[in-house]
mmCIF file of C-alpha atoms and ligand atoms in Angstrom:
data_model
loop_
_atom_site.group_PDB
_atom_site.id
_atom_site.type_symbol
_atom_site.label_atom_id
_atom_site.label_comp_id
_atom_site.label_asym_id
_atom_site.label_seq_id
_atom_site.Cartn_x
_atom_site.Cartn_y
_atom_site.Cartn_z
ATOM 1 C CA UNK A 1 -2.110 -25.889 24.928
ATOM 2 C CA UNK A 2 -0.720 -27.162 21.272
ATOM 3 C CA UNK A 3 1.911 -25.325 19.684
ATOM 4 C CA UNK A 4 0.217 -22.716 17.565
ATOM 5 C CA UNK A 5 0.635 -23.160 14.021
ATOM 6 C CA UNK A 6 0.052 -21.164 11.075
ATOM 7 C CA UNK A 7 -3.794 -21.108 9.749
ATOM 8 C CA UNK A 8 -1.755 -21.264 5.684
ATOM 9 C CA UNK A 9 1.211 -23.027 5.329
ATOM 10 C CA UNK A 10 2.320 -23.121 1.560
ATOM 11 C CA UNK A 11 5.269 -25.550 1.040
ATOM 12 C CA UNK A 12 7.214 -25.378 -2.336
ATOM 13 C CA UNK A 13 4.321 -24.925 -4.416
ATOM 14 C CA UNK A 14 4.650 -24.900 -8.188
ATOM 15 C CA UNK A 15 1.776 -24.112 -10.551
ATOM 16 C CA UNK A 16 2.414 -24.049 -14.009
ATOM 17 C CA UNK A 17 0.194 -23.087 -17.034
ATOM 18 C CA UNK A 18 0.105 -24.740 -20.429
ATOM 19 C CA UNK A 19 1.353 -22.960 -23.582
ATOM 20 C CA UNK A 20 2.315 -23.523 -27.235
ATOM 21 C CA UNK A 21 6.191 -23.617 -26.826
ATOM 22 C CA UNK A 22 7.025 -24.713 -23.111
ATOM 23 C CA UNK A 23 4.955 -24.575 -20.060
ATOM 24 C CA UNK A 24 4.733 -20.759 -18.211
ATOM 25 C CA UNK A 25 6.328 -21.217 -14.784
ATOM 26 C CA UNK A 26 4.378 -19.056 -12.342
ATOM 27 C CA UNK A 27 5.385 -20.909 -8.775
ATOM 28 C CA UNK A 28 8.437 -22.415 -8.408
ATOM 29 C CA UNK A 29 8.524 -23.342 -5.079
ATOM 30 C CA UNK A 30 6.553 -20.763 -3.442
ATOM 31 C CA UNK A 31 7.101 -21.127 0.650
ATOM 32 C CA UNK A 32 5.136 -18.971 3.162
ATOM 33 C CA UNK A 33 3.068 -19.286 6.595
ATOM 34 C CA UNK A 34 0.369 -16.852 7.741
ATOM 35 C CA UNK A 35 0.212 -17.274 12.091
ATOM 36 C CA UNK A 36 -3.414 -16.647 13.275
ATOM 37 C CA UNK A 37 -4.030 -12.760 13.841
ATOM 38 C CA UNK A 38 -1.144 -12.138 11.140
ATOM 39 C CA UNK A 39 -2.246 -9.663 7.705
ATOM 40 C CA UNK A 40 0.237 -10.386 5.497
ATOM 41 C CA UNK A 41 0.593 -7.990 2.731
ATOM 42 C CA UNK A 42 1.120 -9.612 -1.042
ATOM 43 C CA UNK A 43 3.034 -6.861 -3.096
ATOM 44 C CA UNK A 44 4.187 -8.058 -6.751
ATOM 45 C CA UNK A 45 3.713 -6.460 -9.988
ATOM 46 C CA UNK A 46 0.987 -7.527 -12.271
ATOM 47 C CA UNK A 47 1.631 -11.157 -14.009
ATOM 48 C CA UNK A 48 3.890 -12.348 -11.659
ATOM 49 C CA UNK A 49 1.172 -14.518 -9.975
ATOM 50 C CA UNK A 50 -0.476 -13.131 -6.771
ATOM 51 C CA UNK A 51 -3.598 -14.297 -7.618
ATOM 52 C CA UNK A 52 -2.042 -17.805 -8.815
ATOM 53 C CA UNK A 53 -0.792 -17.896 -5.333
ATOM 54 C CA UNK A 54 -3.996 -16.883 -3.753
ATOM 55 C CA UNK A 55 -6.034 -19.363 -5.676
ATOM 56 C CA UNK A 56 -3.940 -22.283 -4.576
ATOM 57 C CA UNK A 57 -3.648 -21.278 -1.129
ATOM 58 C CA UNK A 58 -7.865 -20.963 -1.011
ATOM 59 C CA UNK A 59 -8.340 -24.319 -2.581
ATOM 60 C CA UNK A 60 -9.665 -23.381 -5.490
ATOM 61 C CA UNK A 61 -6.758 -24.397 -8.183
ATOM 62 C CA UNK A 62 -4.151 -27.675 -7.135
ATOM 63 C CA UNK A 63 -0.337 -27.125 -7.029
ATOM 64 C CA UNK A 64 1.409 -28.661 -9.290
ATOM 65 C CA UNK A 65 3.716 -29.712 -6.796
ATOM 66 C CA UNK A 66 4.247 -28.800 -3.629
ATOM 67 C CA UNK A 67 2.062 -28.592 -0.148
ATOM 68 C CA UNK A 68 -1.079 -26.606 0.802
ATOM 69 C CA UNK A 69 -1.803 -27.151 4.563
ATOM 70 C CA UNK A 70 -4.669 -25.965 6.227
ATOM 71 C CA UNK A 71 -4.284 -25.436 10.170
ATOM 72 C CA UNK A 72 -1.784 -28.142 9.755
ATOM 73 C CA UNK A 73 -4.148 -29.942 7.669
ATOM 74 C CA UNK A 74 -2.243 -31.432 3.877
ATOM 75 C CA UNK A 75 -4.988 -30.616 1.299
ATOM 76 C CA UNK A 76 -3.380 -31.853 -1.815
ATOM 77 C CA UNK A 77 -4.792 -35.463 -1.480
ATOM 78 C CA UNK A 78 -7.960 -34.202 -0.365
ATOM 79 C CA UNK A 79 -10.813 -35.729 -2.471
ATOM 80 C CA UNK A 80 -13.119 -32.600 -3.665
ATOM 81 C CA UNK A 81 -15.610 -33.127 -0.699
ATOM 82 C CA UNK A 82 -13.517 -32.601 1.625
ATOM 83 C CA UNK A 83 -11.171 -29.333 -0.158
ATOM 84 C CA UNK A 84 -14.745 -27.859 -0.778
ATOM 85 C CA UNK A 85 -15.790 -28.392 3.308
ATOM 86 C CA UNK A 86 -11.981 -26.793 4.256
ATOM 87 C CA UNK A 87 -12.735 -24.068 1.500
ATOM 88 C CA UNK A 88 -16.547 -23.018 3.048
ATOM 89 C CA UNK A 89 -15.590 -23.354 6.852
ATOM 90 C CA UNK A 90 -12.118 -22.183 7.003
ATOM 91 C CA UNK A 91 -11.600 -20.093 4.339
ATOM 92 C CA UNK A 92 -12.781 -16.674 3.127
ATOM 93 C CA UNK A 93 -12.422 -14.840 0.248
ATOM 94 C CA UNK A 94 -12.611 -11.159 -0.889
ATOM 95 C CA UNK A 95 -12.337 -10.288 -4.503
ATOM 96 C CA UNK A 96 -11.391 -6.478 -6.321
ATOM 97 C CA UNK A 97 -14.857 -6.565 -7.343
ATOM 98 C CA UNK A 98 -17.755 -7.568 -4.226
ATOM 99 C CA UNK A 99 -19.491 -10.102 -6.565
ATOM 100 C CA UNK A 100 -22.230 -9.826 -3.951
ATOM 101 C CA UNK A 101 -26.191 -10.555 -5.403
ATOM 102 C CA UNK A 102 -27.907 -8.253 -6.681
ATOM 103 C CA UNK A 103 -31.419 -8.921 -5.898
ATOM 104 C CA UNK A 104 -30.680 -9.503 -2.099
ATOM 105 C CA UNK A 105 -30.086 -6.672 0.844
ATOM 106 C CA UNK A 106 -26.810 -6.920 2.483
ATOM 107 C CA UNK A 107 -27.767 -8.465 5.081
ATOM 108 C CA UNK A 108 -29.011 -11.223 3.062
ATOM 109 C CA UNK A 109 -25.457 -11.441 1.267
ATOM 110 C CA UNK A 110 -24.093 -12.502 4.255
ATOM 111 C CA UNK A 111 -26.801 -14.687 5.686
ATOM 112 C CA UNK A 112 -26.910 -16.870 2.297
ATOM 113 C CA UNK A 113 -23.025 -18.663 2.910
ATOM 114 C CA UNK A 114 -24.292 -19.622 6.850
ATOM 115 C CA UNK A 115 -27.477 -20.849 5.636
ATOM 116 C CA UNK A 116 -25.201 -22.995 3.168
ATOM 117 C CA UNK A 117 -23.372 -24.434 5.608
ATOM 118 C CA UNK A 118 -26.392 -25.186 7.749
ATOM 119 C CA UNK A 119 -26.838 -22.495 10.303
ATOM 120 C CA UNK A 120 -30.627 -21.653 11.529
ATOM 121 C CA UNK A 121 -31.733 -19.004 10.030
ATOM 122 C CA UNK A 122 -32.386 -16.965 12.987
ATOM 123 C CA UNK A 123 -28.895 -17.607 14.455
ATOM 124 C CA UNK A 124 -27.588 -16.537 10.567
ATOM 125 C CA UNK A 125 -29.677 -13.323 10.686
ATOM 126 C CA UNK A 126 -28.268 -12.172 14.101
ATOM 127 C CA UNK A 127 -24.861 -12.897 13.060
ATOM 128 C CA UNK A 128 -24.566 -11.213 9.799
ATOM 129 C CA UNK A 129 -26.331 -8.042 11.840
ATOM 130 C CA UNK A 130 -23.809 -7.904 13.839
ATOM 131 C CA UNK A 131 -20.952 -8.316 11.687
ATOM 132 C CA UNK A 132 -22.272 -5.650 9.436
ATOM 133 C CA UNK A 133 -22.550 -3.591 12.725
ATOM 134 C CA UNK A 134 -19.084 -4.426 13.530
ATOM 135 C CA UNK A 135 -17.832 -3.322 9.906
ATOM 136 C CA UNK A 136 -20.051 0.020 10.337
ATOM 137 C CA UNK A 137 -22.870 -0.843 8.377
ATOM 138 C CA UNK A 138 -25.609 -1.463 10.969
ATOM 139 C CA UNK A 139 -27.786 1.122 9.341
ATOM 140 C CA UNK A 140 -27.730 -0.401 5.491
ATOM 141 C CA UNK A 141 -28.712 -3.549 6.706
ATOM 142 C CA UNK A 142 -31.532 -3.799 3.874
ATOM 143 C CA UNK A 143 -29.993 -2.201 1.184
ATOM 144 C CA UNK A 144 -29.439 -3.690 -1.981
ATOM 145 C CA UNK A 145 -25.699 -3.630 -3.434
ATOM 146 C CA UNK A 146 -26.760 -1.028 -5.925
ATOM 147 C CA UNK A 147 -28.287 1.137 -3.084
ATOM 148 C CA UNK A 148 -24.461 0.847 -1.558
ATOM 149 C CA UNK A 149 -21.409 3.133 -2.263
ATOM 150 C CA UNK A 150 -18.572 1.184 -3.759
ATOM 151 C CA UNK A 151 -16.856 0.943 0.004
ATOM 152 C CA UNK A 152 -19.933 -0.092 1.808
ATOM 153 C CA UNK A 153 -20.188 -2.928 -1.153
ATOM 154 C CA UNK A 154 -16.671 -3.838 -0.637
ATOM 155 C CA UNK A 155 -17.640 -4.055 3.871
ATOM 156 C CA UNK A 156 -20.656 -6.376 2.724
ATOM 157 C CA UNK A 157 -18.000 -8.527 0.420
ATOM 158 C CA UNK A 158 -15.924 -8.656 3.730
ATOM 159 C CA UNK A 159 -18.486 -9.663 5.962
ATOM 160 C CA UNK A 160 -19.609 -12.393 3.577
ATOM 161 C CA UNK A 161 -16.357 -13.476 3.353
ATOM 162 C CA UNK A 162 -16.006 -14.151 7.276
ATOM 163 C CA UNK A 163 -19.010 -14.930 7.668
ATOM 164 C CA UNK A 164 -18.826 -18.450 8.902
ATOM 165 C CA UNK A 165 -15.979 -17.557 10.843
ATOM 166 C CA UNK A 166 -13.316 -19.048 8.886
ATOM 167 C CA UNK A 167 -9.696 -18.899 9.815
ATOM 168 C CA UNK A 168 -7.486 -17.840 7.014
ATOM 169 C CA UNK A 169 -9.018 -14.465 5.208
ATOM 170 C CA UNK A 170 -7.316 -13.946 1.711
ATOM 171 C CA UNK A 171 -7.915 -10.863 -0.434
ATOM 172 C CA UNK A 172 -7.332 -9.769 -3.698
ATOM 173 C CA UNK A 173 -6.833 -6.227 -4.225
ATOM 174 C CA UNK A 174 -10.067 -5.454 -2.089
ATOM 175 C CA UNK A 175 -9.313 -1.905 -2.350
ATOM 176 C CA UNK A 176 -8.222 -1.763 -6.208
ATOM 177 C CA UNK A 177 -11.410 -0.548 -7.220
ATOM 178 C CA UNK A 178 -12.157 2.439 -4.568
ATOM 179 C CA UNK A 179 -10.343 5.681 -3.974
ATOM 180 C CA UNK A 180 -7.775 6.457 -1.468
ATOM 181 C CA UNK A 181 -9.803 7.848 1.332
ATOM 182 C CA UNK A 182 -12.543 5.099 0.800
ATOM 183 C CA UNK A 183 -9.427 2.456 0.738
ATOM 184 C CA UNK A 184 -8.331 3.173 3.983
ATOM 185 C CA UNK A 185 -11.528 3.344 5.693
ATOM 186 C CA UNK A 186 -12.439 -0.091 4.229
ATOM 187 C CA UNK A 187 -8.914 -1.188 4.963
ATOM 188 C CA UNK A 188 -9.357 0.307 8.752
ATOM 189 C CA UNK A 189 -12.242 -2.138 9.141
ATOM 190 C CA UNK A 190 -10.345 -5.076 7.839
ATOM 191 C CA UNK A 191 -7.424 -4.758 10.046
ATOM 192 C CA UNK A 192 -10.124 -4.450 13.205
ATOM 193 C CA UNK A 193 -11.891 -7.348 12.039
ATOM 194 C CA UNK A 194 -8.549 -9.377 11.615
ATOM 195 C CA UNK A 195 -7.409 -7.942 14.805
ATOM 196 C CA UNK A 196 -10.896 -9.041 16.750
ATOM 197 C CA UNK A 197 -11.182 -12.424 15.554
ATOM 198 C CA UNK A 198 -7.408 -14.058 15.113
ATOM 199 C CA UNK A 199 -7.878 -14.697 11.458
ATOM 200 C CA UNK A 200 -4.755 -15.513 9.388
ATOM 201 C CA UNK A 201 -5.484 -12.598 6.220
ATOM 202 C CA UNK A 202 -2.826 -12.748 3.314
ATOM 203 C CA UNK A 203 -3.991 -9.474 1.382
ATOM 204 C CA UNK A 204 -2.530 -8.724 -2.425
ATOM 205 C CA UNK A 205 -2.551 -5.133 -2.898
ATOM 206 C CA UNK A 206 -0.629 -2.600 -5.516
ATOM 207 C CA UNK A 207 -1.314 0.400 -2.469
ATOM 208 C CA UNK A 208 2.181 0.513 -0.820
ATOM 209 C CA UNK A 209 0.326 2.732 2.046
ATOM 210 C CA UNK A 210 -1.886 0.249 3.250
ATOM 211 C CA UNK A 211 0.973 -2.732 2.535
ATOM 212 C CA UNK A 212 2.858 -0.758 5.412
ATOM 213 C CA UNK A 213 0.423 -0.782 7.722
ATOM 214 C CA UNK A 214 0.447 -4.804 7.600
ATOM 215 C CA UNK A 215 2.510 -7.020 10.053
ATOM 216 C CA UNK A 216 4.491 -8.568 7.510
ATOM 217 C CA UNK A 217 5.177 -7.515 3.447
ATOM 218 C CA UNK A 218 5.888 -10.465 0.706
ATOM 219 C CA UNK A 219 6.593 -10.471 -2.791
ATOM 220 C CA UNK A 220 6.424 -12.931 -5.726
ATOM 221 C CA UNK A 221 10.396 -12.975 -7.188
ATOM 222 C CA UNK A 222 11.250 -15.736 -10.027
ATOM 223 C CA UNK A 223 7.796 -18.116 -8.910
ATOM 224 C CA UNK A 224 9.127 -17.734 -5.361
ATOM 225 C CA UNK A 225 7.785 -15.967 -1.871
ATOM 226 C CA UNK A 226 10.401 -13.610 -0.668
ATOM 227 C CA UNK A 227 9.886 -11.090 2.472
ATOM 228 C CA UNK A 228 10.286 -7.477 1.471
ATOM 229 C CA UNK A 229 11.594 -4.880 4.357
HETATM 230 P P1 ADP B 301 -1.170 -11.388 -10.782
HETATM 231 O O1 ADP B 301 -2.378 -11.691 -9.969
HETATM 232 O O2 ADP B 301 0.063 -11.148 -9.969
HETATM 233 O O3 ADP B 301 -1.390 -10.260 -11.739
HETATM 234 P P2 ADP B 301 -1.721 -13.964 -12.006
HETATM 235 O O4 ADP B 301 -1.574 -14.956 -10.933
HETATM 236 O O5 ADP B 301 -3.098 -13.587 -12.389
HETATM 237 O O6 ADP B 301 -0.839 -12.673 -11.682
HETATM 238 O O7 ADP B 301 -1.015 -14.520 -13.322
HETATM 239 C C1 ADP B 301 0.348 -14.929 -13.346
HETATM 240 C C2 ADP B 301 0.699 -15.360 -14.762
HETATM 241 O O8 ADP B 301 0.017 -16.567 -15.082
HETATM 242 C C3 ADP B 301 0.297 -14.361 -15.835
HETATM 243 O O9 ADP B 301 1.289 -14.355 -16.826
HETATM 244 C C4 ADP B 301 -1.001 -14.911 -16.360
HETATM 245 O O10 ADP B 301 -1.194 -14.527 -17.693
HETATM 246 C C5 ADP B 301 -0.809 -16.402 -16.228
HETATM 247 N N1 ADP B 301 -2.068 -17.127 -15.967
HETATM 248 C C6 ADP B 301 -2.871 -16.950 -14.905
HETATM 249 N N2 ADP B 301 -3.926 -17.795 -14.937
HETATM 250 C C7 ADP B 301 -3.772 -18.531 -16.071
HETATM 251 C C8 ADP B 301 -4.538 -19.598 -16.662
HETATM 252 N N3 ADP B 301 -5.648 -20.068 -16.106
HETATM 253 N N4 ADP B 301 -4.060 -20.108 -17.832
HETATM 254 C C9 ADP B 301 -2.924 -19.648 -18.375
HETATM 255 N N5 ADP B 301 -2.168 -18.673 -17.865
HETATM 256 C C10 ADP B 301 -2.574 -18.106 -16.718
HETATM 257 MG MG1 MG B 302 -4.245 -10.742 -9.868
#
């Protein structure tokens, strides 16, 4: 068997943002690997760039400098075919706010990505039913997001997210939005899903309850990763 090897491995990335006077410095050589089956909690103030970090390390903004691999993989010289193929098969996302579609039942939410990437839909159906089953939504299949309480919304945006059984999960503050008791249940199903399926998760959250219950706590100090106790 290979060496395992982290799912995210971010090496010195810098990402800067354009201003009037001099650039704003938000990585300055950010460092960090997520191992497969590791939730990694992200725990930084506001502004300091969690979801800067987050949107480099999913593909969807370049480093200015620095290394995003990919199960090993260097994605900075990636053309855009290729980041986008890494970004739909190994990587899933989960936002503060489920951005799931309206006019479709859940179980449609999480067919739609599989069908995407070219799954039959038969073999899509079964999958997201079981995932929602997994997640504790086996009787909402149908419902619409509206027809959903703001945790079972945020279980739907989390079964979406894996639903083509990618490798690295990130999240950003999935949990912000609900109240305590609802944030731990949804959290509870994360961790089992994490747990269940060897994902890499890396997990920005301002809830210092649910940051201990990770394997691992980072912060975001002067553009860099640092671990916190
Ligand atoms: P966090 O998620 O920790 O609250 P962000 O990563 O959203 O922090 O932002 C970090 C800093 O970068 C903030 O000061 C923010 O205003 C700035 N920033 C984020 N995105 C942009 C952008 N697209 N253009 C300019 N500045 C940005
Ligand atoms: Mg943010």
């Amino acid at each position: 068997m290979p060496p395992q090897q982290p799912v995210l491995y971010l090496s010195k990335v810098e990402r800067r943002y354009p201003q009037a006077e001099r650039p704003l410095e938000v990585l300055r050589g950010a460092t960090l690997a997520v191992w497969p089956g590791e939730l990694v909690a992200l725990v930084a103030p506001s502004g300091t760039g969690k979801s800067t970090l987050l949107h480099v390390a999913g593909l969807l903004e370049k480093p200015d400098g620095g290394e995003v691999f990919i199960e090993g993989a260097p994605t900075v010289d990636m053309d855009d075919a290729e980041r986008t193929r890494l970004r739909r098969e190994e990587i899933g996302f989960v936002y503060q706010f489920h951005h799931l579609l309206p006019e479709f039942s859940a179980l449609e939410n999480v067919v739609m990505p599989q069908l995407i990437r070219g799954l039959r839909k038969a073999e899509a159906r079964e999958r997201a039913a079981e995932l929602l089953g997994f997640l504790g939504l086996g009787e909402r299949l149908h419902h619409r997001p509206a027809e959903l309480s703001g945790g079972e919304q945020q279980r739907v945006a989390i079964a979406r997210a894996v639903a083509n059984a990618p490798r690295l999960l990130l999240a950003d503050e999935p949990t912000g939005n609900l109240d305590p008791q609802t944030a731990n249940h949804v959290f509870s199903t994360l961790v089992a899903l994490v747990r269940a399926s060897r994902l890499g998760a890396l997990v920005a959250t301002h809830n210092l309850e649910l940051a201990a219950r990770m394997d691992r706590r980072v912060t975001i100090r002067e553009g860099r990763v640092a671990e916190l106790p």
